[in-house]
mmCIF file of N, CA and C in Angstrom:
data_model
loop_
_atom_site.group_PDB
_atom_site.id
_atom_site.type_symbol
_atom_site.label_atom_id
_atom_site.label_comp_id
_atom_site.label_asym_id
_atom_site.label_seq_id
_atom_site.Cartn_x
_atom_site.Cartn_y
_atom_site.Cartn_z
ATOM 1 N N MET A 866 0.846 -1.170 0.000
ATOM 2 C CA MET A 866 0.000 0.000 0.000
ATOM 3 C C MET A 866 0.896 1.240 0.000
ATOM 4 N N ARG A 867 0.485 2.234 -0.758
ATOM 5 C CA ARG A 867 1.249 3.474 -0.874
ATOM 6 C C ARG A 867 0.947 4.400 0.301
ATOM 7 N N ASN A 868 1.979 4.980 0.872
ATOM 8 C CA ASN A 868 1.820 5.930 1.962
ATOM 9 C C ASN A 868 1.493 7.307 1.380
ATOM 10 N N ILE A 869 0.383 7.877 1.783
ATOM 11 C CA ILE A 869 -0.037 9.188 1.288
ATOM 12 C C ILE A 869 0.315 10.238 2.337
ATOM 13 N N PRO A 870 1.109 11.238 1.959
ATOM 14 C CA PRO A 870 1.502 12.257 2.944
ATOM 15 C C PRO A 870 0.314 13.105 3.387
ATOM 16 N N ASP A 871 0.412 13.604 4.604
ATOM 17 C CA ASP A 871 -0.608 14.486 5.155
ATOM 18 C C ASP A 871 -0.081 15.919 5.066
ATOM 19 N N TYR A 872 -0.821 16.795 4.407
ATOM 20 C CA TYR A 872 -0.397 18.185 4.228
ATOM 21 C C TYR A 872 -1.151 19.084 5.197
ATOM 22 N N ASP A 873 -0.441 20.004 5.814
ATOM 23 C CA ASP A 873 -1.065 20.992 6.685
ATOM 24 C C ASP A 873 -1.583 22.128 5.806
ATOM 25 N N LEU A 874 -2.893 22.180 5.641
ATOM 26 C CA LEU A 874 -3.509 23.201 4.791
ATOM 27 C C LEU A 874 -4.209 24.272 5.623
ATOM 28 N N SER A 875 -3.922 24.303 6.926
ATOM 29 C CA SER A 875 -4.621 25.234 7.819
ATOM 30 C C SER A 875 -4.335 26.702 7.500
ATOM 31 N N THR A 876 -3.210 26.997 6.888
ATOM 32 C CA THR A 876 -2.887 28.392 6.556
ATOM 33 C C THR A 876 -3.006 28.673 5.057
ATOM 34 N N ALA A 877 -3.595 27.748 4.332
ATOM 35 C CA ALA A 877 -3.722 27.917 2.880
ATOM 36 C C ALA A 877 -4.591 29.123 2.552
ATOM 37 N N ALA A 878 -4.193 29.862 1.539
ATOM 38 C CA ALA A 878 -4.980 30.984 1.019
ATOM 39 C C ALA A 878 -5.711 30.471 -0.218
ATOM 40 N N TRP A 879 -7.000 30.235 -0.089
ATOM 41 C CA TRP A 879 -7.807 29.642 -1.154
ATOM 42 C C TRP A 879 -8.379 30.730 -2.057
ATOM 43 N N HIS A 880 -8.484 30.435 -3.348
ATOM 44 C CA HIS A 880 -9.116 31.377 -4.272
ATOM 45 C C HIS A 880 -9.837 30.624 -5.387
ATOM 46 N N LYS A 881 -10.843 31.298 -5.935
ATOM 47 C CA LYS A 881 -11.619 30.764 -7.060
ATOM 48 C C LYS A 881 -11.102 31.371 -8.351
ATOM 49 N N SER A 882 -11.417 30.727 -9.432
ATOM 50 C CA SER A 882 -11.085 31.257 -10.746
ATOM 51 C C SER A 882 -11.846 32.557 -10.986
ATOM 52 N N SER A 883 -11.239 33.454 -11.727
ATOM 53 C CA SER A 883 -11.937 34.687 -12.106
ATOM 54 C C SER A 883 -13.115 34.386 -13.025
ATOM 55 N N HIS A 884 -13.145 33.195 -13.607
ATOM 56 C CA HIS A 884 -14.246 32.787 -14.485
ATOM 57 C C HIS A 884 -15.471 32.325 -13.698
ATOM 58 N N SER A 885 -15.376 32.230 -12.380
ATOM 59 C CA SER A 885 -16.499 31.732 -11.584
ATOM 60 C C SER A 885 -17.596 32.776 -11.419
ATOM 61 N N ALA A 886 -17.287 34.036 -11.637
ATOM 62 C CA ALA A 886 -18.260 35.137 -11.563
ATOM 63 C C ALA A 886 -19.010 35.146 -10.233
ATOM 64 N N GLY A 887 -18.340 34.777 -9.158
ATOM 65 C CA GLY A 887 -18.966 34.815 -7.844
ATOM 66 C C GLY A 887 -19.881 33.651 -7.543
ATOM 67 N N ALA A 888 -19.997 32.701 -8.450
ATOM 68 C CA ALA A 888 -20.847 31.533 -8.219
ATOM 69 C C ALA A 888 -20.280 30.712 -7.066
ATOM 70 N N ASN A 889 -21.133 29.888 -6.467
ATOM 71 C CA ASN A 889 -20.695 29.095 -5.319
ATOM 72 C C ASN A 889 -20.491 27.623 -5.658
ATOM 73 N N ASP A 890 -20.585 27.251 -6.915
ATOM 74 C CA ASP A 890 -20.365 25.867 -7.333
ATOM 75 C C ASP A 890 -19.012 25.771 -8.013
ATOM 76 N N CYS A 891 -17.972 26.049 -7.269
ATOM 77 C CA CYS A 891 -16.640 26.166 -7.861
ATOM 78 C C CYS A 891 -15.623 25.345 -7.095
ATOM 79 N N LEU A 892 -14.504 25.170 -7.741
ATOM 80 C CA LEU A 892 -13.331 24.649 -7.058
ATOM 81 C C LEU A 892 -12.534 25.834 -6.559
ATOM 82 N N GLU A 893 -11.927 25.662 -5.416
ATOM 83 C CA GLU A 893 -10.991 26.651 -4.908
ATOM 84 C C GLU A 893 -9.614 26.004 -4.885
ATOM 85 N N VAL A 894 -8.604 26.789 -5.202
ATOM 86 C CA VAL A 894 -7.237 26.296 -5.305
ATOM 87 C C VAL A 894 -6.352 27.124 -4.380
ATOM 88 N N ALA A 895 -5.417 26.460 -3.732
ATOM 89 C CA ALA A 895 -4.397 27.149 -2.937
ATOM 90 C C ALA A 895 -3.082 26.987 -3.683
ATOM 91 N N ASP A 896 -2.505 28.103 -4.114
ATOM 92 C CA ASP A 896 -1.303 28.008 -4.945
ATOM 93 C C ASP A 896 -0.032 28.438 -4.218
ATOM 94 N N CYS A 897 -0.037 28.378 -2.905
ATOM 95 C CA CYS A 897 1.140 28.803 -2.138
ATOM 96 C C CYS A 897 2.072 27.642 -1.786
ATOM 97 N N TYR A 898 1.845 26.492 -2.372
ATOM 98 C CA TYR A 898 2.681 25.319 -2.119
ATOM 99 C C TYR A 898 3.475 25.012 -3.389
ATOM 100 N N PRO A 899 4.791 24.964 -3.331
ATOM 101 C CA PRO A 899 5.589 24.811 -4.555
ATOM 102 C C PRO A 899 5.472 23.450 -5.239
ATOM 103 N N ASP A 900 5.266 22.386 -4.481
ATOM 104 C CA ASP A 900 5.291 21.046 -5.070
ATOM 105 C C ASP A 900 3.923 20.428 -5.291
ATOM 106 N N VAL A 901 2.898 20.992 -4.664
ATOM 107 C CA VAL A 901 1.557 20.422 -4.765
ATOM 108 C C VAL A 901 0.533 21.530 -4.990
ATOM 109 N N THR A 902 -0.657 21.131 -5.464
ATOM 110 C CA THR A 902 -1.768 22.061 -5.641
ATOM 111 C C THR A 902 -2.983 21.507 -4.911
ATOM 112 N N PRO A 903 -3.322 22.069 -3.755
ATOM 113 C CA PRO A 903 -4.516 21.644 -3.033
ATOM 114 C C PRO A 903 -5.772 22.228 -3.695
ATOM 115 N N VAL A 904 -6.840 21.425 -3.708
ATOM 116 C CA VAL A 904 -8.106 21.820 -4.332
ATOM 117 C C VAL A 904 -9.236 21.431 -3.378
ATOM 118 N N ARG A 905 -10.252 22.294 -3.276
ATOM 119 C CA ARG A 905 -11.416 21.981 -2.441
ATOM 120 C C ARG A 905 -12.686 22.488 -3.113
ATOM 121 N N ASP A 906 -13.822 22.037 -2.610
ATOM 122 C CA ASP A 906 -15.139 22.442 -3.097
ATOM 123 C C ASP A 906 -15.553 23.714 -2.365
ATOM 124 N N SER A 907 -15.906 24.752 -3.103
ATOM 125 C CA SER A 907 -16.270 26.025 -2.468
ATOM 126 C C SER A 907 -17.530 25.917 -1.610
ATOM 127 N N LYS A 908 -18.385 24.951 -1.895
ATOM 128 C CA LYS A 908 -19.604 24.773 -1.100
ATOM 129 C C LYS A 908 -19.317 24.119 0.247
ATOM 130 N N ASN A 909 -18.154 23.476 0.366
ATOM 131 C CA ASN A 909 -17.818 22.744 1.579
ATOM 132 C C ASN A 909 -16.361 23.026 1.963
ATOM 133 N N PRO A 910 -16.058 24.261 2.362
ATOM 134 C CA PRO A 910 -14.665 24.627 2.612
ATOM 135 C C PRO A 910 -13.999 23.852 3.749
ATOM 136 N N HIS A 911 -14.780 23.277 4.645
ATOM 137 C CA HIS A 911 -14.203 22.501 5.745
ATOM 138 C C HIS A 911 -14.199 21.008 5.443
ATOM 139 N N GLY A 912 -14.648 20.649 4.259
ATOM 140 C CA GLY A 912 -14.688 19.251 3.846
ATOM 141 C C GLY A 912 -13.342 18.760 3.345
ATOM 142 N N PRO A 913 -13.344 17.622 2.695
ATOM 143 C CA PRO A 913 -12.088 17.038 2.215
ATOM 144 C C PRO A 913 -11.441 17.886 1.126
ATOM 145 N N LYS A 914 -10.138 17.769 1.053
ATOM 146 C CA LYS A 914 -9.359 18.453 0.021
ATOM 147 C C LYS A 914 -8.630 17.410 -0.804
ATOM 148 N N LEU A 915 -8.421 17.719 -2.061
ATOM 149 C CA LEU A 915 -7.580 16.892 -2.925
ATOM 150 C C LEU A 915 -6.253 17.609 -3.088
ATOM 151 N N VAL A 916 -5.170 16.852 -3.085
ATOM 152 C CA VAL A 916 -3.844 17.441 -3.251
ATOM 153 C C VAL A 916 -3.181 16.770 -4.443
ATOM 154 N N PHE A 917 -2.917 17.554 -5.480
ATOM 155 C CA PHE A 917 -2.300 17.062 -6.714
ATOM 156 C C PHE A 917 -0.836 17.472 -6.764
ATOM 157 N N GLN A 918 -0.014 16.656 -7.376
ATOM 158 C CA GLN A 918 1.345 17.086 -7.676
ATOM 159 C C GLN A 918 1.221 18.317 -8.573
ATOM 160 N N ALA A 919 2.033 19.333 -8.346
ATOM 161 C CA ALA A 919 1.915 20.592 -9.083
ATOM 162 C C ALA A 919 2.032 20.384 -10.591
ATOM 163 N N ALA A 920 2.933 19.528 -11.025
ATOM 164 C CA ALA A 920 3.101 19.283 -12.465
ATOM 165 C C ALA A 920 1.853 18.640 -13.058
ATOM 166 N N ALA A 921 1.220 17.745 -12.322
ATOM 167 C CA ALA A 921 -0.002 17.094 -12.808
ATOM 168 C C ALA A 921 -1.140 18.109 -12.914
ATOM 169 N N TRP A 922 -1.246 19.012 -11.945
ATOM 170 C CA TRP A 922 -2.285 20.048 -11.985
ATOM 171 C C TRP A 922 -2.075 20.982 -13.177
ATOM 172 N N ARG A 923 -0.820 21.399 -13.400
ATOM 173 C CA ARG A 923 -0.527 22.273 -14.546
ATOM 174 C C ARG A 923 -0.885 21.578 -15.856
ATOM 175 N N ALA A 924 -0.566 20.300 -15.979
ATOM 176 C CA ALA A 924 -0.892 19.555 -17.196
ATOM 177 C C ALA A 924 -2.407 19.467 -17.376
ATOM 178 N N PHE A 925 -3.133 19.259 -16.296
ATOM 179 C CA PHE A 925 -4.594 19.202 -16.344
ATOM 180 C C PHE A 925 -5.172 20.528 -16.834
ATOM 181 N N ILE A 926 -4.690 21.641 -16.282
ATOM 182 C CA ILE A 926 -5.176 22.965 -16.684
ATOM 183 C C ILE A 926 -4.842 23.243 -18.149
ATOM 184 N N GLU A 927 -3.638 22.910 -18.570
ATOM 185 C CA GLU A 927 -3.262 23.107 -19.977
ATOM 186 C C GLU A 927 -4.153 22.282 -20.895
ATOM 187 N N ASP A 928 -4.473 21.070 -20.490
ATOM 188 C CA ASP A 928 -5.359 20.225 -21.289
ATOM 189 C C ASP A 928 -6.750 20.850 -21.391
ATOM 190 N N LEU A 929 -7.244 21.406 -20.296
ATOM 191 C CA LEU A 929 -8.543 22.086 -20.331
ATOM 192 C C LEU A 929 -8.525 23.283 -21.275
ATOM 193 N N LYS A 930 -7.444 24.038 -21.250
ATOM 194 C CA LYS A 930 -7.332 25.216 -22.115
ATOM 195 C C LYS A 930 -7.361 24.846 -23.590
ATOM 196 N N HIS A 931 -6.835 23.680 -23.919
ATOM 197 C CA HIS A 931 -6.737 23.266 -25.316
ATOM 198 C C HIS A 931 -7.809 22.263 -25.716
ATOM 199 N N SER A 932 -8.770 22.022 -24.843
ATOM 200 C CA SER A 932 -9.842 21.072 -25.121
ATOM 201 C C SER A 932 -10.782 21.638 -26.182
ATOM 202 N N SER A 933 -11.249 20.775 -27.055
ATOM 203 C CA SER A 933 -12.196 21.210 -28.087
ATOM 204 C C SER A 933 -13.634 21.059 -27.619
ATOM 205 N N SER A 934 -13.844 20.542 -26.401
ATOM 206 C CA SER A 934 -15.200 20.378 -25.882
ATOM 207 C C SER A 934 -15.759 21.724 -25.459
ATOM 208 N N PRO A 935 -17.052 21.943 -25.689
ATOM 209 C CA PRO A 935 -17.663 23.194 -25.235
ATOM 210 C C PRO A 935 -17.699 23.245 -23.708
ATOM 211 N N SER A 936 -17.711 24.440 -23.164
ATOM 212 C CA SER A 936 -17.750 24.619 -21.714
ATOM 213 C C SER A 936 -18.986 23.959 -21.132
ATOM 214 N N GLY A 937 -18.789 23.246 -20.029
ATOM 215 C CA GLY A 937 -19.908 22.595 -19.362
ATOM 216 C C GLY A 937 -20.238 21.227 -19.905
ATOM 217 N N ALA A 938 -19.522 20.762 -20.912
ATOM 218 C CA ALA A 938 -19.828 19.444 -21.480
ATOM 219 C C ALA A 938 -19.032 18.374 -20.797
#
C-alpha cells in the first residue's frame, strides 16, 4: 500500500477562478505550495481536500485550455 503524505492546509490561502463570476459551485485552489496544488469544493470549505502534484495540476489545466469540448460538457 502506498503511503499518502498528510499536508497541513490550515494556513492555505484559497481562491476561485476569475471565471467563476462569484458563483458558489466552484473549485478553490491554494497556490502557495511549490510542489503540490490543493483543491477543495467552495460549497464545503471545511470538507475534504484533494492534493495534486503541481506538475499534474498544470498539465490538467493546460489540457482544459486546449480542449475542443464546449464549456460545461
